[in-house]
Tab-separated table of C-alpha atoms in Angstrom:
chain	number	residue	atom	x	y	z
M	1	MET	CA	-25.110	-11.489	19.158
M	2	PRO	CA	-22.832	-8.434	18.730
M	3	GLU	CA	-22.096	-7.044	15.294
M	4	PRO	CA	-18.786	-8.304	13.879
M	5	LEU	CA	-15.955	-5.831	14.056
M	6	PRO	CA	-15.624	-3.905	10.804
M	7	VAL	CA	-12.427	-4.505	8.896
M	8	LEU	CA	-10.892	-1.571	7.051
M	9	GLY	CA	-9.187	-2.125	3.718
M	10	ALA	CA	-6.714	0.696	4.287
M	11	PRO	CA	-3.492	0.570	6.279
M	12	PRO	CA	-3.653	2.029	9.777
M	13	THR	CA	-2.277	5.512	10.163
M	14	ALA	CA	-0.486	6.822	13.222
M	15	ASP	CA	-3.151	9.435	13.895
M	16	PRO	CA	-3.365	9.042	16.786
M	17	PRO	CA	-0.231	6.995	17.446
M	18	GLY	CA	-1.014	3.562	18.778
M	19	VAL	CA	0.125	0.013	19.166
M	20	LEU	CA	0.323	-1.786	15.830
M	21	ALA	CA	-0.046	-5.575	15.959
M	22	ALA	CA	0.706	-7.816	13.002
M	23	CYS	CA	-1.591	-10.851	12.875
M	24	ASP	CA	-1.463	-13.776	10.456
M	25	GLY	CA	-3.505	-16.185	12.578
M	26	SER	CA	-0.495	-18.226	13.690
M	27	ASP	CA	0.030	-19.078	17.346
M	28	GLY	CA	2.925	-16.617	17.430
M	29	SER	CA	0.769	-13.781	16.147
M	30	LEU	CA	-1.987	-14.598	18.667
M	31	TRP	CA	0.514	-14.395	21.530
M	32	ALA	CA	1.740	-11.099	20.075
M	33	LEU	CA	-1.839	-9.818	19.764
M	34	ASP	CA	-2.482	-10.622	23.415
M	35	ARG	CA	0.650	-8.692	24.400
M	36	ALA	CA	-0.325	-5.817	22.079
M	37	MET	CA	-3.697	-5.587	23.845
M	38	THR	CA	-1.889	-5.387	27.177
M	39	GLU	CA	0.497	-2.691	25.874
M	40	ALA	CA	-2.320	-0.604	24.390
M	41	GLN	CA	-4.347	-0.868	27.598
M	42	LEU	CA	-1.363	0.057	29.796
M	43	PHE	CA	-0.489	3.135	27.750
M	44	GLY	CA	-4.093	4.151	26.954
M	45	LEU	CA	-3.428	3.901	23.201
M	46	PRO	CA	-5.528	2.680	20.305
M	47	LEU	CA	-4.764	-0.792	18.997
M	48	TYR	CA	-4.401	-1.267	15.249
M	49	VAL	CA	-4.447	-4.924	14.191
M	50	LEU	CA	-3.077	-5.533	10.700
M	51	ALA	CA	-3.328	-8.601	8.483
M	52	VAL	CA	-1.637	-8.545	5.101
M	53	ALA	CA	-2.590	-10.820	2.235
M	54	ASP	CA	-0.273	-11.135	-0.728
M	55	PRO	CA	-2.379	-12.351	-3.646
M	56	SER	CA	0.586	-12.537	-5.988
M	57	PRO	CA	3.985	-12.968	-4.356
M	58	GLY	CA	5.621	-13.224	-7.782
M	59	GLY	CA	3.525	-10.629	-9.599
M	60	TYR	CA	1.019	-11.186	-12.384
M	61	PRO	CA	1.895	-11.676	-16.037
M	62	PRO	CA	0.303	-9.128	-18.391
M	63	GLY	CA	-3.490	-9.465	-18.600
M	64	MET	CA	-3.743	-11.808	-15.618
M	65	ALA	CA	-4.888	-9.246	-13.013
M	66	ASP	CA	-8.426	-9.074	-14.431
M	67	LEU	CA	-8.720	-12.858	-14.408
M	68	VAL	CA	-7.887	-13.203	-10.712
M	69	ARG	CA	-9.970	-10.281	-9.397
M	70	GLU	CA	-12.657	-12.615	-7.954
M	71	SER	CA	-10.011	-14.728	-6.229
M	72	VAL	CA	-8.470	-11.615	-4.677
M	73	THR	CA	-11.883	-10.546	-3.384
M	74	ARG	CA	-12.352	-13.971	-1.777
M	75	LEU	CA	-8.827	-13.844	-0.327
M	76	THR	CA	-9.521	-10.440	1.234
M	77	ALA	CA	-12.837	-11.603	2.725
M	78	SER	CA	-11.244	-14.784	4.082
M	79	THR	CA	-8.359	-12.830	5.616
M	80	ALA	CA	-10.810	-10.395	7.249
M	81	ASP	CA	-12.804	-13.309	8.680
M	82	GLY	CA	-9.617	-14.898	10.025
M	83	LEU	CA	-8.578	-11.598	11.581
M	84	ARG	CA	-11.937	-11.227	13.346
M	85	ARG	CA	-11.662	-14.812	14.644
M	86	SER	CA	-8.093	-14.190	15.857
M	87	VAL	CA	-9.162	-11.120	17.841
M	88	ALA	CA	-12.176	-12.972	19.293
M	89	THR	CA	-9.990	-15.942	20.288
M	90	VAL	CA	-7.481	-13.742	22.086
M	91	GLN	CA	-10.223	-11.689	23.778
M	92	ALA	CA	-11.953	-14.863	25.016
M	93	ALA	CA	-8.714	-16.186	26.534
M	94	ARG	CA	-7.842	-12.987	28.412
M	95	THR	CA	-8.711	-12.652	32.091
M	96	ARG	CA	-9.318	-8.934	31.523
M	97	PRO	CA	-10.679	-8.257	28.023
M	98	TYR	CA	-9.240	-5.391	26.024
M	99	THR	CA	-11.638	-2.458	26.268
M	100	GLY	CA	-9.766	0.274	24.403
M	101	VAL	CA	-10.065	1.598	20.871
M	102	LEU	CA	-9.545	-1.235	18.390
M	103	SER	CA	-9.461	-1.213	14.597
M	104	LEU	CA	-8.836	-4.089	12.218
M	105	HIS	CA	-7.106	-3.665	8.862
M	106	VAL	CA	-6.644	-6.057	5.938
M	107	VAL	CA	-4.283	-4.800	3.261
M	108	LEU	CA	-3.151	-6.441	0.050
M	109	GLY	CA	0.550	-6.458	-0.730
M	110	SER	CA	3.903	-7.706	0.420
M	111	VAL	CA	3.706	-8.451	4.148
M	112	ILE	CA	7.020	-6.856	5.054
M	113	GLU	CA	6.567	-3.790	2.819
M	114	VAL	CA	3.040	-3.084	4.069
M	115	LEU	CA	3.926	-3.647	7.707
M	116	LEU	CA	6.987	-1.397	7.587
M	117	SER	CA	5.046	1.323	5.741
M	118	CYS	CA	2.600	1.466	8.674
M	119	THR	CA	5.234	1.974	11.395
M	120	PRO	CA	6.138	5.689	11.069
M	121	GLY	CA	4.624	7.582	13.981
M	122	GLN	CA	3.323	4.494	15.805
M	123	HIS	CA	4.095	4.042	19.492
M	124	THR	CA	5.063	0.365	19.140
M	125	LEU	CA	4.938	-2.475	16.628
M	126	VAL	CA	4.216	-5.880	18.186
M	127	VAL	CA	5.030	-9.055	16.231
M	128	GLY	CA	5.389	-12.718	17.058
M	129	ALA	CA	8.844	-14.227	16.889
M	130	ARG	CA	7.590	-16.792	14.360
M	131	GLY	CA	4.595	-16.749	12.060
M	132	ASN	CA	3.251	-19.096	9.425
M	133	GLY	CA	6.543	-19.417	7.552
M	134	GLY	CA	7.974	-22.806	6.672
M	135	PHE	CA	11.258	-22.847	8.624
M	136	PRO	CA	10.486	-23.748	12.255
M	137	ARG	CA	14.161	-24.103	13.174
M	138	LEU	CA	14.665	-20.335	12.839
M	139	LEU	CA	14.518	-18.296	16.040
M	140	LEU	CA	13.036	-15.278	14.255
M	141	GLY	CA	10.921	-15.303	11.148
M	142	SER	CA	11.517	-13.064	8.156
M	143	VAL	CA	8.810	-10.588	9.178
M	144	SER	CA	10.046	-10.157	12.752
M	145	THR	CA	13.643	-9.874	11.544
M	146	ALA	CA	12.716	-7.195	9.002
M	147	ALA	CA	10.688	-5.348	11.641
M	148	VAL	CA	13.566	-5.289	14.119
M	149	HIS	CA	15.960	-3.954	11.495
M	150	HIS	CA	13.757	-1.554	9.535
M	151	ALA	CA	10.666	-0.398	11.468
M	152	ALA	CA	10.299	3.327	12.078
M	153	CYS	CA	9.061	2.771	15.655
M	154	PRO	CA	10.063	0.591	18.592
M	155	VAL	CA	9.430	-3.127	18.013
M	156	LEU	CA	8.337	-5.692	20.574
M	157	VAL	CA	8.993	-9.285	19.462
M	158	VAL	CA	6.904	-11.736	21.475
M	159	PRO	CA	8.363	-15.247	21.891
M	160	ALA	CA	6.300	-18.384	22.367
M	161	PRO	CA	5.244	-18.941	25.955
M	162	PRO	CA	7.264	-21.510	27.895
M	163	ALA	CA	6.100	-25.101	27.453
M	164	ARG	CA	3.945	-26.335	30.303
């Protein structure tokens, strides 16, 4: 059995520039990851796959950070495991597996802030049109909308495939 892909705890840099794929494990992010693999392969670029976990969307009250440290460690490990499974799922479904340079990154913070901070110098950012958010009637989720308006590189928004 092959060794699991290592997951880096630092945001991907654009050295060298590559294709940056945001992945939250949703169907939309898996479709985007598949397209990101195709883009990276076509252009001969590295693929940086980023998952962001926000352990405290509202911030911690004073003194609380030390109390939740163990929970944050578990959240990070769980997110890394989910990211590995997402990549494996997409690879298994592809007719031609991605064979280029691939690195996985799990970063703690605000999803939109972290994602946008990783875009300067990248060739392309690839996101799904909808992620795990709670408003399915929206055409674009908050992350894809923010990416389109504020990313420092070109953005490819991948819609859901047509229903069969």
